Amino acid sequence: MARKPLMAGNWKMNNTYAEAVVLAQTISNNFDKHWTDSVDVLVCPPSIDLKPVNTVFEFDHQPIQIGAQNVYWEPKGAFTGEVSVPMLKDVHCTCSIVGHSERRGYFGETNEDVNRKVRALLDGGLYAVACVGESLSVRDEGGAEEFVCAQVRAAFAGLEPEEAGKCVVAEDKIRKMIIAYEPIWAIGTGRTATPEQAQDMCAAIRTTLADMFGAETADEMRILYGGSMNVGNVEQLLAQPDIDGGLVGGASLKADQFVQLVKACL
Ligand code: PGA
């Protein structure tokens, strides 16, 4: 089936308030709202920039979604430094990234944490962009597929097919859980997985989703590739049958490049 692609920018810990507004405004100025008829577009700034970035897009009536880079599973309380699902909803986020390899690697986020976050987002009516991906040593040992598919199973453990596939209703749209395959060795390194490597893993992920939720739901769920995606390699990656868009770090920090990546999905 034809899945609508999603192009997502992960700004990571970049941009002050003023820089975030300038970048969002530059994206908006160069964005044709009709593009979102055929591609969903998502920007994930740091939490402190969510509100101003969304204000820019809403003021310009741009149908660009905003999402968080992380979220905590409790709705409120004594959890110093954390941000909850209701807080994200309040500033009009549609989703949050969960389980990014930087969070797993630097901040000790576990598969169980990722699963709790997925559940909290789901219960709050937001979707998750659940990141999975192997290190170079796991790939070199030949265990990449097993490792990544285990991460997928853990992230979505306990979800019913209708929760994974059709659960989330926001702004009259049904939104589904998303997986982003990001090989750690390709993130921020300039070293991209070959289209074949990325396709093989995304196909294995879809087989895992089919096993968990049934073929029909798996066929509807979008799987993104992330890891040094840029204007030079995007076309080949998007040409793969199981790659439904991108989760882009470095290249999403330049408005012209991000807009070109969006246009590559048209
Ligand atoms: P990159 O980051 O595009 O800079 O490699 C991707 C990501 O980590 O989401």
mmCIF file of C-alpha atoms in Angstrom, residues 119-234:
data_model
loop_
_atom_site.group_PDB
_atom_site.id
_atom_site.type_symbol
_atom_site.label_atom_id
_atom_site.label_comp_id
_atom_site.label_asym_id
_atom_site.label_seq_id
_atom_site.Cartn_x
_atom_site.Cartn_y
_atom_site.Cartn_z
ATOM 1 C CA ARG A 119 2.123 3.867 26.554
ATOM 2 C CA ALA A 120 1.899 7.326 28.143
ATOM 3 C CA LEU A 121 1.858 9.011 24.728
ATOM 4 C CA LEU A 122 -0.777 6.625 23.464
ATOM 5 C CA ASP A 123 -2.991 7.160 26.489
ATOM 6 C CA GLY A 124 -2.608 10.903 26.039
ATOM 7 C CA GLY A 125 -3.561 10.825 22.357
ATOM 8 C CA LEU A 126 -0.087 11.476 20.972
ATOM 9 C CA TYR A 127 2.019 9.185 18.852
ATOM 10 C CA ALA A 128 5.577 8.042 19.420
ATOM 11 C CA VAL A 129 8.481 8.157 17.034
ATOM 12 C CA ALA A 130 10.228 5.167 18.557
ATOM 13 C CA CYS A 131 13.898 5.009 17.642
ATOM 14 C CA VAL A 132 15.768 1.759 17.229
ATOM 15 C CA GLY A 133 19.222 1.024 15.900
ATOM 16 C CA GLU A 134 22.359 -0.993 16.428
ATOM 17 C CA SER A 135 25.939 -0.028 17.206
ATOM 18 C CA LEU A 136 28.759 -0.787 14.805
ATOM 19 C CA SER A 137 30.011 -3.644 16.975
ATOM 20 C CA VAL A 138 26.581 -5.300 16.971
ATOM 21 C CA ARG A 139 26.461 -4.961 13.175
ATOM 22 C CA ASP A 140 29.976 -6.308 12.754
ATOM 23 C CA GLU A 141 29.086 -9.324 14.889
ATOM 24 C CA GLY A 142 26.147 -10.040 12.593
ATOM 25 C CA GLY A 143 23.463 -9.456 15.223
ATOM 26 C CA ALA A 144 21.972 -6.209 13.953
ATOM 27 C CA GLU A 145 18.607 -7.531 12.806
ATOM 28 C CA GLU A 146 17.955 -9.509 15.958
ATOM 29 C CA PHE A 147 18.986 -6.559 18.131
ATOM 30 C CA VAL A 148 16.842 -4.012 16.308
ATOM 31 C CA CYS A 149 13.761 -6.225 16.087
ATOM 32 C CA ALA A 150 14.025 -6.922 19.827
ATOM 33 C CA GLN A 151 14.022 -3.160 20.413
ATOM 34 C CA VAL A 152 10.861 -2.866 18.285
ATOM 35 C CA ARG A 153 9.138 -5.625 20.274
ATOM 36 C CA ALA A 154 10.138 -4.001 23.557
ATOM 37 C CA ALA A 155 9.043 -0.507 22.527
ATOM 38 C CA PHE A 156 5.564 -1.668 21.525
ATOM 39 C CA ALA A 157 5.100 -4.444 24.071
ATOM 40 C CA GLY A 158 1.546 -4.622 25.358
ATOM 41 C CA LEU A 159 0.004 -2.584 22.546
ATOM 42 C CA GLU A 160 -3.062 -3.908 20.791
ATOM 43 C CA PRO A 161 -3.034 -3.824 16.973
ATOM 44 C CA GLU A 162 -5.575 -1.015 16.922
ATOM 45 C CA GLU A 163 -3.420 0.971 19.345
ATOM 46 C CA ALA A 164 -0.305 0.631 17.215
ATOM 47 C CA GLY A 165 -2.094 1.084 13.948
ATOM 48 C CA LYS A 166 -5.051 3.362 14.235
ATOM 49 C CA CYS A 167 -5.271 4.604 17.721
ATOM 50 C CA VAL A 168 -4.412 8.207 17.853
ATOM 51 C CA VAL A 169 -6.903 10.810 16.837
ATOM 52 C CA ALA A 170 -5.712 14.384 16.802
ATOM 53 C CA GLU A 171 -7.033 17.322 14.838
ATOM 54 C CA ASP A 172 -9.416 14.980 13.026
ATOM 55 C CA LYS A 173 -6.550 12.878 11.789
ATOM 56 C CA ILE A 174 -5.796 9.315 12.700
ATOM 57 C CA ARG A 175 -2.175 8.960 13.570
ATOM 58 C CA LYS A 176 -0.186 5.822 14.006
ATOM 59 C CA MET A 177 2.881 4.866 15.945
ATOM 60 C CA ILE A 178 6.106 5.415 14.023
ATOM 61 C CA ILE A 179 9.429 3.622 14.074
ATOM 62 C CA ALA A 180 12.684 5.308 13.153
ATOM 63 C CA TYR A 181 15.534 3.011 12.219
ATOM 64 C CA GLU A 182 18.728 4.871 13.058
ATOM 65 C CA PRO A 183 21.939 2.832 12.971
ATOM 66 C CA ILE A 184 24.109 4.426 15.653
ATOM 67 C CA TRP A 185 27.178 4.282 13.440
ATOM 68 C CA ALA A 186 25.431 6.513 10.891
ATOM 69 C CA ILE A 187 24.206 9.248 13.245
ATOM 70 C CA GLY A 188 26.063 12.520 12.865
ATOM 71 C CA THR A 189 28.998 10.707 11.288
ATOM 72 C CA GLY A 190 28.351 11.486 7.642
ATOM 73 C CA ARG A 191 28.332 7.734 7.097
ATOM 74 C CA THR A 192 24.901 6.690 5.835
ATOM 75 C CA ALA A 193 23.636 3.150 5.684
ATOM 76 C CA THR A 194 23.450 2.103 2.058
ATOM 77 C CA PRO A 195 19.911 2.113 0.701
ATOM 78 C CA GLU A 196 20.088 -1.701 0.654
ATOM 79 C CA GLN A 197 21.210 -1.925 4.295
ATOM 80 C CA ALA A 198 18.492 0.496 5.362
ATOM 81 C CA GLN A 199 15.841 -1.290 3.298
ATOM 82 C CA ASP A 200 16.813 -4.724 4.615
ATOM 83 C CA MET A 201 16.458 -3.555 8.206
ATOM 84 C CA CYS A 202 13.223 -1.650 7.609
ATOM 85 C CA ALA A 203 11.771 -4.761 5.937
ATOM 86 C CA ALA A 204 12.782 -6.834 8.961
ATOM 87 C CA ILE A 205 11.140 -4.265 11.228
ATOM 88 C CA ARG A 206 7.937 -4.479 9.198
ATOM 89 C CA THR A 207 7.983 -8.263 9.458
ATOM 90 C CA THR A 208 8.298 -7.885 13.231
ATOM 91 C CA LEU A 209 5.373 -5.451 13.279
ATOM 92 C CA ALA A 210 3.330 -7.901 11.203
ATOM 93 C CA ASP A 211 4.125 -10.599 13.700
ATOM 94 C CA MET A 212 3.005 -8.370 16.563
ATOM 95 C CA PHE A 213 0.014 -6.595 15.056
ATOM 96 C CA GLY A 214 -0.912 -8.399 11.840
ATOM 97 C CA ALA A 215 0.062 -7.741 8.243
ATOM 98 C CA GLU A 216 -2.561 -5.097 7.604
ATOM 99 C CA THR A 217 -1.504 -2.891 10.514
ATOM 100 C CA ALA A 218 2.189 -3.404 9.748
ATOM 101 C CA ASP A 219 1.531 -2.344 6.191
ATOM 102 C CA GLU A 220 0.001 0.925 7.385
ATOM 103 C CA MET A 221 2.728 1.865 9.880
ATOM 104 C CA ARG A 222 5.484 4.186 8.791
ATOM 105 C CA ILE A 223 9.147 3.351 9.230
ATOM 106 C CA LEU A 224 11.639 6.195 8.916
ATOM 107 C CA TYR A 225 15.346 6.042 8.244
ATOM 108 C CA GLY A 226 17.692 8.293 10.213
ATOM 109 C CA GLY A 227 21.447 8.721 10.220
ATOM 110 C CA SER A 228 23.203 11.334 8.077
ATOM 111 C CA MET A 229 20.232 11.673 5.731
ATOM 112 C CA ASN A 230 20.854 14.653 3.473
ATOM 113 C CA VAL A 231 19.890 16.150 0.140
ATOM 114 C CA GLY A 232 22.462 13.967 -1.614
ATOM 115 C CA ASN A 233 21.188 10.583 -0.418
ATOM 116 C CA VAL A 234 17.509 11.183 0.343
#
